[in-house]
mmCIF file of C-alpha atoms in Angstrom:
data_model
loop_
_atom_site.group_PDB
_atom_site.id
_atom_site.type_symbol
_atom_site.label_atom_id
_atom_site.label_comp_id
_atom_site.label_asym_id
_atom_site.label_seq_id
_atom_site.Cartn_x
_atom_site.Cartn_y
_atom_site.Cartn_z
ATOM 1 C CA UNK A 257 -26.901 -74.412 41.118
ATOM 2 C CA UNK A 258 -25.042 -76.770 43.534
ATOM 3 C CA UNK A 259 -22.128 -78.720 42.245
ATOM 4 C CA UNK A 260 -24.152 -81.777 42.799
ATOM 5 C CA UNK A 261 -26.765 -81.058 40.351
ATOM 6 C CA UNK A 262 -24.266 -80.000 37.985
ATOM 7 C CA UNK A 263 -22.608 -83.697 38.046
ATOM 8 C CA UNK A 264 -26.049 -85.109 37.566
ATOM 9 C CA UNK A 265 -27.143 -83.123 35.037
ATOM 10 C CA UNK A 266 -24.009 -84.396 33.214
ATOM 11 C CA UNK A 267 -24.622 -87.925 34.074
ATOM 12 C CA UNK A 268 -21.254 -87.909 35.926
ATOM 13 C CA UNK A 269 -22.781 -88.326 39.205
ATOM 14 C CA UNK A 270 -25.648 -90.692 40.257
ATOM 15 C CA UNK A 271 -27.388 -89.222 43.339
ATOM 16 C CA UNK A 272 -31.115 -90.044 44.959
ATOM 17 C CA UNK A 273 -33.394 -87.758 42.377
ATOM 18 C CA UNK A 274 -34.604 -86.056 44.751
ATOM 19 C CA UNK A 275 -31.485 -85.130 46.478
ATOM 20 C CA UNK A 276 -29.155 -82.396 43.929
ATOM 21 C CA UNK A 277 -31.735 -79.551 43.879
ATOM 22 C CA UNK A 278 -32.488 -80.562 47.684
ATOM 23 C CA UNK A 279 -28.490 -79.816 48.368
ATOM 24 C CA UNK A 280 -28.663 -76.540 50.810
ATOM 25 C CA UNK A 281 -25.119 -76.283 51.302
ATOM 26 C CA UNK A 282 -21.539 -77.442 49.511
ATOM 27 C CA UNK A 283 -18.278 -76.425 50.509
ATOM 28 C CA UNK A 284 -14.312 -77.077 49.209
ATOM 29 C CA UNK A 285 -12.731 -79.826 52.032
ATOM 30 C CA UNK A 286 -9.288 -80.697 52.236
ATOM 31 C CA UNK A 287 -5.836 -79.613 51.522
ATOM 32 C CA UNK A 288 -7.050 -76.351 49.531
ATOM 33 C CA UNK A 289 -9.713 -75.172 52.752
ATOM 34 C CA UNK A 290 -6.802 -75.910 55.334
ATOM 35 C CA UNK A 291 -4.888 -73.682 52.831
ATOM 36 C CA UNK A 292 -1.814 -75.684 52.102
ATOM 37 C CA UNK A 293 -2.176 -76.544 48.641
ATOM 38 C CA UNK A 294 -3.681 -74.109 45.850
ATOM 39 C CA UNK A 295 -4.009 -77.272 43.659
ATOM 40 C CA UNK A 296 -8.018 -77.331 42.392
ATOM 41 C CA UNK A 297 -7.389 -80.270 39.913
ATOM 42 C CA UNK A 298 -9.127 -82.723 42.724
ATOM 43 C CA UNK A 299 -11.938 -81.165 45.076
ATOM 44 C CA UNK A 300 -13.281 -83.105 48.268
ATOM 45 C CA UNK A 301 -16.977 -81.629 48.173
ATOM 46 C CA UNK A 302 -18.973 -81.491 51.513
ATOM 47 C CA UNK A 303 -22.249 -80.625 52.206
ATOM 48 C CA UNK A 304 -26.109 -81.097 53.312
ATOM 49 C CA UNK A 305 -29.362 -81.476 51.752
ATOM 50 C CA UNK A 306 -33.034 -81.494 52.930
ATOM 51 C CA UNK A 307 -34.564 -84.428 52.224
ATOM 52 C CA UNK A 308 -38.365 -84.988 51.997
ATOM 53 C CA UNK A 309 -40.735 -84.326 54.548
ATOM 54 C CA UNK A 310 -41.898 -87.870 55.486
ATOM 55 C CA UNK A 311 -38.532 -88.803 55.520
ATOM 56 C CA UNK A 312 -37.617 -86.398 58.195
ATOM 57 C CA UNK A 313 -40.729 -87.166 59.803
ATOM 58 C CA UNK A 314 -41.855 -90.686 59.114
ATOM 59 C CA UNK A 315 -44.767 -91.194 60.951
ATOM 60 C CA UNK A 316 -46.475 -88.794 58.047
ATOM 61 C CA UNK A 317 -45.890 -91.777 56.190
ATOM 62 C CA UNK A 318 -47.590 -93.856 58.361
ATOM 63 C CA UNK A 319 -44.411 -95.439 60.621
ATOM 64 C CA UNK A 320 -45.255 -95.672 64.464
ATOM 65 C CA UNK A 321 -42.094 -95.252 66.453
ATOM 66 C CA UNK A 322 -41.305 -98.673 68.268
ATOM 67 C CA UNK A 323 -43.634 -100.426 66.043
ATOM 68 C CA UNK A 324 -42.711 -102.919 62.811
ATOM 69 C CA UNK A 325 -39.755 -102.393 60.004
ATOM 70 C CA UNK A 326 -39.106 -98.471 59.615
ATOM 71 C CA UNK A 327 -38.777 -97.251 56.478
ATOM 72 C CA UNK A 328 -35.206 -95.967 54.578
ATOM 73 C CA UNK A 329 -33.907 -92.405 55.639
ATOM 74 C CA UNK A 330 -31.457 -90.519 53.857
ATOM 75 C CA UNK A 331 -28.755 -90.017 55.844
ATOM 76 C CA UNK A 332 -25.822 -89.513 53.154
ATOM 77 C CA UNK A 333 -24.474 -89.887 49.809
ATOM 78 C CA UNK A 334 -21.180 -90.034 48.520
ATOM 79 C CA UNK A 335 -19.790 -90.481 45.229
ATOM 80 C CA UNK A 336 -15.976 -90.684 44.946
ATOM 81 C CA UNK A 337 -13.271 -90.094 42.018
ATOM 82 C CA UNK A 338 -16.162 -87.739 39.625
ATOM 83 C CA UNK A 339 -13.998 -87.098 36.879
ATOM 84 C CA UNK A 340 -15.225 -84.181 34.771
ATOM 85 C CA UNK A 341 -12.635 -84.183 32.015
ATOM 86 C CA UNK A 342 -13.934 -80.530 31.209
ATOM 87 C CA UNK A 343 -12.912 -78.900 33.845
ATOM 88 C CA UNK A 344 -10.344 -76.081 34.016
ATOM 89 C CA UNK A 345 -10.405 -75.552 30.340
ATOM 90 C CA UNK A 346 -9.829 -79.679 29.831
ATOM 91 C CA UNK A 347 -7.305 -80.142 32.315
ATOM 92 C CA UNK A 348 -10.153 -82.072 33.688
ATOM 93 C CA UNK A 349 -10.726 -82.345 37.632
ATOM 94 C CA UNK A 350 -11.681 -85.250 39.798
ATOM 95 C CA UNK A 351 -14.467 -84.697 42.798
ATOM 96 C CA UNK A 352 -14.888 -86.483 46.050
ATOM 97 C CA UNK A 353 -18.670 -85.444 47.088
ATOM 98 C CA UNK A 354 -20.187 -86.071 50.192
ATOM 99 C CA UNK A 355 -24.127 -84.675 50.889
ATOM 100 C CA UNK A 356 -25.199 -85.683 54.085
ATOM 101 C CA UNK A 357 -29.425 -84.850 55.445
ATOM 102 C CA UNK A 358 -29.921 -81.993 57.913
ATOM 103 C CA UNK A 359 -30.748 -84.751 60.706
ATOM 104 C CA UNK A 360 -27.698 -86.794 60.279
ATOM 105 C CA UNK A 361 -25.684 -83.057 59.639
ATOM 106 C CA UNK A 362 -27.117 -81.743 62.756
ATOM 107 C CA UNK A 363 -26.245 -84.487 65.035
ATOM 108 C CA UNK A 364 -22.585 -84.941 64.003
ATOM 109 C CA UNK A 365 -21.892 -81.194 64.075
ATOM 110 C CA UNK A 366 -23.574 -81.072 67.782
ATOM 111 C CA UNK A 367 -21.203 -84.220 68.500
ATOM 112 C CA UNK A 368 -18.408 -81.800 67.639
ATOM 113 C CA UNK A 369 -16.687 -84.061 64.490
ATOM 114 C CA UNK A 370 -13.772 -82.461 62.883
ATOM 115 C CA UNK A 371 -14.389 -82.710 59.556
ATOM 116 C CA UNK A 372 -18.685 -81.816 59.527
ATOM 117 C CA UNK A 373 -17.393 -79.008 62.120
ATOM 118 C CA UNK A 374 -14.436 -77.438 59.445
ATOM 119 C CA UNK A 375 -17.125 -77.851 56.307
ATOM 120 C CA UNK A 376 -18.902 -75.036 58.129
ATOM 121 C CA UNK A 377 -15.666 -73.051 58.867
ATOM 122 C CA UNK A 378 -13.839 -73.054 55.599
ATOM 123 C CA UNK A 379 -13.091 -69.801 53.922
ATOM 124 C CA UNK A 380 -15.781 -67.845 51.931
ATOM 125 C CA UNK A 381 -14.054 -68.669 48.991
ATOM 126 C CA UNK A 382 -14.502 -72.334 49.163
ATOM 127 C CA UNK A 383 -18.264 -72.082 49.365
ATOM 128 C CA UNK A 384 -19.246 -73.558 46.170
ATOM 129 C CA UNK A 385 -22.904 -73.032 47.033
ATOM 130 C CA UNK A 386 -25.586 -71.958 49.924
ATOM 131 C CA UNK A 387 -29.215 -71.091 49.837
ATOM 132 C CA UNK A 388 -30.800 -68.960 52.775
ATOM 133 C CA UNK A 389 -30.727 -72.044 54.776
ATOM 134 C CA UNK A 390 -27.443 -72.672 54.019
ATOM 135 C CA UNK A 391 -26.683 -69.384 55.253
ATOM 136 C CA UNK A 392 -28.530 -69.285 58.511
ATOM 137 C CA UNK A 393 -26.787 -72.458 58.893
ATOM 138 C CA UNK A 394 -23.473 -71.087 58.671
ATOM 139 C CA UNK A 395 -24.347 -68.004 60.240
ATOM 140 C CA UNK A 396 -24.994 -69.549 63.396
ATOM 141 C CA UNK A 397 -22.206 -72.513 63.332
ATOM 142 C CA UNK A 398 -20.869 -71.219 66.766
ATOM 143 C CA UNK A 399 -23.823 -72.772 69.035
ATOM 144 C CA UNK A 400 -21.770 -76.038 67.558
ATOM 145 C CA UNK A 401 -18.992 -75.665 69.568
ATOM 146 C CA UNK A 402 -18.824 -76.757 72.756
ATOM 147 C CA UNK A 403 -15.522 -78.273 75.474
ATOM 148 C CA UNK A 404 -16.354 -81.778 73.895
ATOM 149 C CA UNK A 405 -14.599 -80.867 71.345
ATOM 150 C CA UNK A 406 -11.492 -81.762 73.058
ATOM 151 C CA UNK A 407 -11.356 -85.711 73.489
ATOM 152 C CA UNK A 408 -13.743 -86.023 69.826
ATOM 153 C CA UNK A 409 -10.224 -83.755 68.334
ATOM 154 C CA UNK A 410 -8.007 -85.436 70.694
ATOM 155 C CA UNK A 411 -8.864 -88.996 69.197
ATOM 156 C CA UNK A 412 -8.863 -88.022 65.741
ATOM 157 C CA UNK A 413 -5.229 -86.256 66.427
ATOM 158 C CA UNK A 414 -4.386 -89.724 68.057
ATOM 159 C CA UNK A 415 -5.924 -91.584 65.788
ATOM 160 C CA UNK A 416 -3.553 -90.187 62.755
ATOM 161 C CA UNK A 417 -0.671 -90.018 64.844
ATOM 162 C CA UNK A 418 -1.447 -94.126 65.762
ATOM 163 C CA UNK A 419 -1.403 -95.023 61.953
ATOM 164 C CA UNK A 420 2.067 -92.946 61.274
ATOM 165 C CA UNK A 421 3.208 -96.506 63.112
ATOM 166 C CA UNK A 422 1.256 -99.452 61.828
ATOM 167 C CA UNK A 423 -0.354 -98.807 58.402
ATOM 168 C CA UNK A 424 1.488 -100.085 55.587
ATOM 169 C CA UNK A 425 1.397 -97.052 53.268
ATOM 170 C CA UNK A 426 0.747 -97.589 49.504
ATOM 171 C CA UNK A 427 0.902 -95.525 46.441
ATOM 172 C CA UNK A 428 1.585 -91.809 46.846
ATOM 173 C CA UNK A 429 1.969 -92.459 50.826
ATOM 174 C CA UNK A 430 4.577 -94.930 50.270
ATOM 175 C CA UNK A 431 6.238 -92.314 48.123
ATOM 176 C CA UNK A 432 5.794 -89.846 51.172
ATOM 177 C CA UNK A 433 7.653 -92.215 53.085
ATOM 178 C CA UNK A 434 10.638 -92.442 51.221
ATOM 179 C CA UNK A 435 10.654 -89.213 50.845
ATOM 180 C CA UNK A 436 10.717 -88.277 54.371
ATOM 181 C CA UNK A 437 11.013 -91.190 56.365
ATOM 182 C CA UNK A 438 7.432 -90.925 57.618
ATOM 183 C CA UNK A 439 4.078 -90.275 56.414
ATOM 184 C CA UNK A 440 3.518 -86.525 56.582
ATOM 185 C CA UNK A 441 0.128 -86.528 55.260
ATOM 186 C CA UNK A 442 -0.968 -88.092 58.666
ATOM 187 C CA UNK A 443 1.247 -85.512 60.861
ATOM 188 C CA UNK A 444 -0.203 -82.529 59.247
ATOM 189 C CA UNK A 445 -3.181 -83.678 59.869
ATOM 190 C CA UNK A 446 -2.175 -84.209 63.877
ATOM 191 C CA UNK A 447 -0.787 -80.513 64.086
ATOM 192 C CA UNK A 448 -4.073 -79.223 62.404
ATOM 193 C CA UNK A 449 -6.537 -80.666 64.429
ATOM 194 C CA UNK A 450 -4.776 -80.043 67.420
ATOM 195 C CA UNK A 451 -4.705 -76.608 66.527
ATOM 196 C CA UNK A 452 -7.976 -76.429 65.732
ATOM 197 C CA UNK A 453 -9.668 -77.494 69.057
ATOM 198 C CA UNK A 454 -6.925 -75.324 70.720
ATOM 199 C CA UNK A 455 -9.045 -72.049 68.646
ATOM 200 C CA UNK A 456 -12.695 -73.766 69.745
ATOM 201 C CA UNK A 457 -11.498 -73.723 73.764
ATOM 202 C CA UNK A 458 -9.664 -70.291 73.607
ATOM 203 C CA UNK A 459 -11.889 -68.385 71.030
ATOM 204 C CA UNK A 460 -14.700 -70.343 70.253
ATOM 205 C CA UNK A 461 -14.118 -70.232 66.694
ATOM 206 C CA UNK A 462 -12.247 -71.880 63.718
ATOM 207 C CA UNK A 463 -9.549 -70.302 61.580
ATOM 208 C CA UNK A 464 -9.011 -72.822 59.575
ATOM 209 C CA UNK A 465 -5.735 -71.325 57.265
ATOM 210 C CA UNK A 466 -4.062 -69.704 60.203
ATOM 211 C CA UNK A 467 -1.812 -72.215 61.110
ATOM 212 C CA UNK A 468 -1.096 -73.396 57.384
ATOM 213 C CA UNK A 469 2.544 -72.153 57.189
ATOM 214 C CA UNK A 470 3.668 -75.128 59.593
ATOM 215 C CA UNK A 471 1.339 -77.128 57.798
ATOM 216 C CA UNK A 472 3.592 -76.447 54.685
ATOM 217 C CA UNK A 473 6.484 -77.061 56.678
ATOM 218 C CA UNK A 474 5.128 -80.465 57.533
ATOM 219 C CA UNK A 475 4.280 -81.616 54.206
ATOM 220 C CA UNK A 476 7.815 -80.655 52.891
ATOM 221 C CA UNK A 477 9.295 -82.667 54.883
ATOM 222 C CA UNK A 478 10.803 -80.220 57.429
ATOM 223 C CA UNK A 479 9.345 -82.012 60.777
ATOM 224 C CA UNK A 480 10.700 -85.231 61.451
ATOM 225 C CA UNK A 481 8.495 -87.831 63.354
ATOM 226 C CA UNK A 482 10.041 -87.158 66.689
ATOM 227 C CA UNK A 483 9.938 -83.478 66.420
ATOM 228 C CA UNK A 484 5.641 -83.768 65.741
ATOM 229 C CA UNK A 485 5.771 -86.603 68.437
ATOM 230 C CA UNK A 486 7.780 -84.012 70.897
ATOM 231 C CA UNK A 487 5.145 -81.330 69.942
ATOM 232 C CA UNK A 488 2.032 -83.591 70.266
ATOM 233 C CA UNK A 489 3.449 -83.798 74.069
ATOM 234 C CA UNK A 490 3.668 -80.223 74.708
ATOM 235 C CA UNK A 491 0.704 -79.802 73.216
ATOM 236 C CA UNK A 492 -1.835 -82.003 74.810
ATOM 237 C CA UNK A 493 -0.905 -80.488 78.172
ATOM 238 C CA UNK A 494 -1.284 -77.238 77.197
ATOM 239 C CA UNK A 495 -4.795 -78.011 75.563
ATOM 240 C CA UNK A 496 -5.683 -79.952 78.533
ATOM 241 C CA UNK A 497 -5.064 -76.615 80.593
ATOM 242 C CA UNK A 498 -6.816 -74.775 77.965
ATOM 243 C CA UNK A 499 -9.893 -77.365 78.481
ATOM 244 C CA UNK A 500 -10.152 -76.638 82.269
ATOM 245 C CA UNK A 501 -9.856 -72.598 81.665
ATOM 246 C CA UNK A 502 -12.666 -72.719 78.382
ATOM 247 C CA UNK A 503 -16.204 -71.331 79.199
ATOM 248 C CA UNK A 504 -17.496 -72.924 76.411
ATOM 249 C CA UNK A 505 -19.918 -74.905 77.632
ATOM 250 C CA UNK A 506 -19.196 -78.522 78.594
ATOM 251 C CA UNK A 507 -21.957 -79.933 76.588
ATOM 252 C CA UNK A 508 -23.736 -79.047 73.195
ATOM 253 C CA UNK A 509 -26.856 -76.436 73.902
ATOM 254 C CA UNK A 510 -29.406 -78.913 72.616
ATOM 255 C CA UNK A 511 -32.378 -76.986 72.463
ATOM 256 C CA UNK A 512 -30.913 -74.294 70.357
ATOM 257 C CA UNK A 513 -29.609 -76.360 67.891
ATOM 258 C CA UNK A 514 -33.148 -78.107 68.015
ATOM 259 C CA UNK A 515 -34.668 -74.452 67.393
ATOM 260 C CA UNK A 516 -31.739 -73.819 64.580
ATOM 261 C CA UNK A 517 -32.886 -77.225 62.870
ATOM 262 C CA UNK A 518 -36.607 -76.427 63.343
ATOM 263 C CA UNK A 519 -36.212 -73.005 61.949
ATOM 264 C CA UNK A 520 -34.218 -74.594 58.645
ATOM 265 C CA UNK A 521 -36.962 -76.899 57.940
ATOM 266 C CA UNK A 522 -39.586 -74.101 58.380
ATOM 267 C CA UNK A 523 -37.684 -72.278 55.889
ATOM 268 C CA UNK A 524 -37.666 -75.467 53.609
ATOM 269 C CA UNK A 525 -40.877 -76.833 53.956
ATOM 270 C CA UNK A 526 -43.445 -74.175 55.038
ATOM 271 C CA UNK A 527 -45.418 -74.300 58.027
ATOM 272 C CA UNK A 528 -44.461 -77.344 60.227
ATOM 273 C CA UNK A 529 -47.703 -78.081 62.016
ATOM 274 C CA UNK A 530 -48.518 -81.541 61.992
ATOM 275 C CA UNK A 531 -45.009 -82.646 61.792
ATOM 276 C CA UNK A 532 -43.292 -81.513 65.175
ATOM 277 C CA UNK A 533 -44.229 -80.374 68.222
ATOM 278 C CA UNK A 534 -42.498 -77.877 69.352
ATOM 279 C CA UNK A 535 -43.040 -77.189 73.223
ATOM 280 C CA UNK A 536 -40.516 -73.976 73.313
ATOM 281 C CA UNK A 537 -42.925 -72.355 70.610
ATOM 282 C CA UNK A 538 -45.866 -73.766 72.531
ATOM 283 C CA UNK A 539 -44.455 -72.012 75.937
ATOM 284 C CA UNK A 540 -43.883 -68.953 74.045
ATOM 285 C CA UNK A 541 -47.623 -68.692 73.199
ATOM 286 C CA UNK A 542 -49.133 -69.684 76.713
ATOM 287 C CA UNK A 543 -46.802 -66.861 78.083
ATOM 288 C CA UNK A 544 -48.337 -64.240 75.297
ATOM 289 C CA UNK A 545 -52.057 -65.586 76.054
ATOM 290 C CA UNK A 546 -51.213 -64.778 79.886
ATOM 291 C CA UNK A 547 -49.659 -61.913 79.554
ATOM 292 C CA UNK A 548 -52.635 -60.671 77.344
ATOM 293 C CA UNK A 549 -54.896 -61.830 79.979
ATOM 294 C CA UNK A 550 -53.548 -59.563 82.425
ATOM 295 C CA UNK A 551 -53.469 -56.600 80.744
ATOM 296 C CA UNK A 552 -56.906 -57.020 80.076
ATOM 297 C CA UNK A 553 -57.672 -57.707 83.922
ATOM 298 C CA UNK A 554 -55.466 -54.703 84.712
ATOM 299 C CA UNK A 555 -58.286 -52.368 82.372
ATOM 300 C CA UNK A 556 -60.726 -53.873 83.712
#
């Protein structure tokens, strides 16, 4: 049972009704997948769902492309600060959730975004829950990666590093920066993703605890702001080298993530005729029909 359908069932969370026994895939986000805090009291939940057919494919409902107002489609849902006060034997826990459909999924993964990209690279452990498609999913999460990678990392690195200097921190932040002169919570997040596209151009994988122990460092305090700043430097021209020397391919391998998708909603739905055309399948046949042909020429 997914960790969505659980919240519903308890009336703590207040999804679609289709959507939590849709939900194909959840995973543990955050500080406890990156491995630098074993704190389970609040959980950032990520995953995907499947939504109905017509929604995937509208024009079963009718919709001509081009033509009119479309119809909704479920692209996400997210329901933030899910208290379950039963939790860990009434500690209580709070949950961040965040179900996004296949389509929208798909896309963002193939666009290479950091945080859709990690949800599929987190330890075993924080798998909360995965059906078969879930796991063909994850099974094949490598024909993701691709050299975009770097600038989509690169401006979410920068990004973080950009609001160390002009956002006015508040709450627990502004503690941070008391603390430590700076907000840390945005540096670790620098070194980690920088680290992380580093592993896609040089391995063409994610590890995404590997790196933690200067994570930990960071989030003690032990960096200062011109140490990460001195780093960030170094870094960027070493993963720029890195992004000239990759053979990764420079952009995402469409048509097999197209095939990956296709294959998921086979799984899900059935049979998909009538919804999709699918000209690699349809190639795949003409060649068998002519090869056939041949051999029966060659008898003959």
């Amino acid at each position: 049972m997914s960790t969505l359908q659980r919240l519903t069932d308890r009336g703590l969370a207040k999804p679609p009704r289709w959507l939590p026994g849709n939900v194909q895939y959840e995973t543990i986000m955050g500080s406890v997948a990156y491995g630098v805090s074993s704190d389970t009291s609040d959980l950032d939940v990520y995953g995907w769902a499947i939504p109905p057919r017509d929604d995937v494919f509208p024009h079963l409902r009718g919709e001509v492309e081009g033509f009119g107002t479309p119809g909704p489609r479920f692209e996400q849902f997210q329901q933030h600060h899910i208290r379950d006060d039963d939790a860990l034997g009434g500690r209580g826990r709070v949950y961040d959730v965040t179900i996004y459909g296949i389509v929208k999924f798909f896309n963002l993964a193939m666009e290479n975004n950091p945080n859709i990209l990690d949800s599929l690279f987190t330890p075993v452990n924080c798998v909360l829950h995965s059906t078969r498609v879930g796991n063909l999913v994850r099974e094949n999460r490598r024909i993701f990666l691709h050299r975009g990678a770097w600038p989509k990392f690169k401006g979410y690195a920068y990004s973080q590093l950009h609001k160390i200097a002009i956002k006015a921190p508040q709450g627990r932040r502004a503690e941070l920066v008391r603390e430590h002169g700076y907000d840390v919570k945005f540096a670790y997040h620098v070194v980690r993703l920088l680290g992380e596209v580093e592993m896609i151009l040089t391995e063409h994988d994610i590890d995404l605890q590997r790196n933690n122990e200067p994570l930990k460092a960071i989030r003690r305090g032990e960096w200062t702001e011109e140490r990460l700043r001195v780093w960030c430097a170094e870094k960027e021209s070493q993963l720029e080298r890195a992004y000239a020397a990759s053979t990764l391919p420079a952009t995402p391998d469409e048509p097999r993530i197209r095939r990956l998708l296709l294959d998921c909603l086979e799984e899900h739905y059935g049979r998909l005729e009538g919804c999709v055309e699918d000209p690699d399948r349809a190639v795949s046949a003409l060649r068998a029909i002519r090869a056939e042909l041949e051999r029966v020429r060659d008898i003959l």
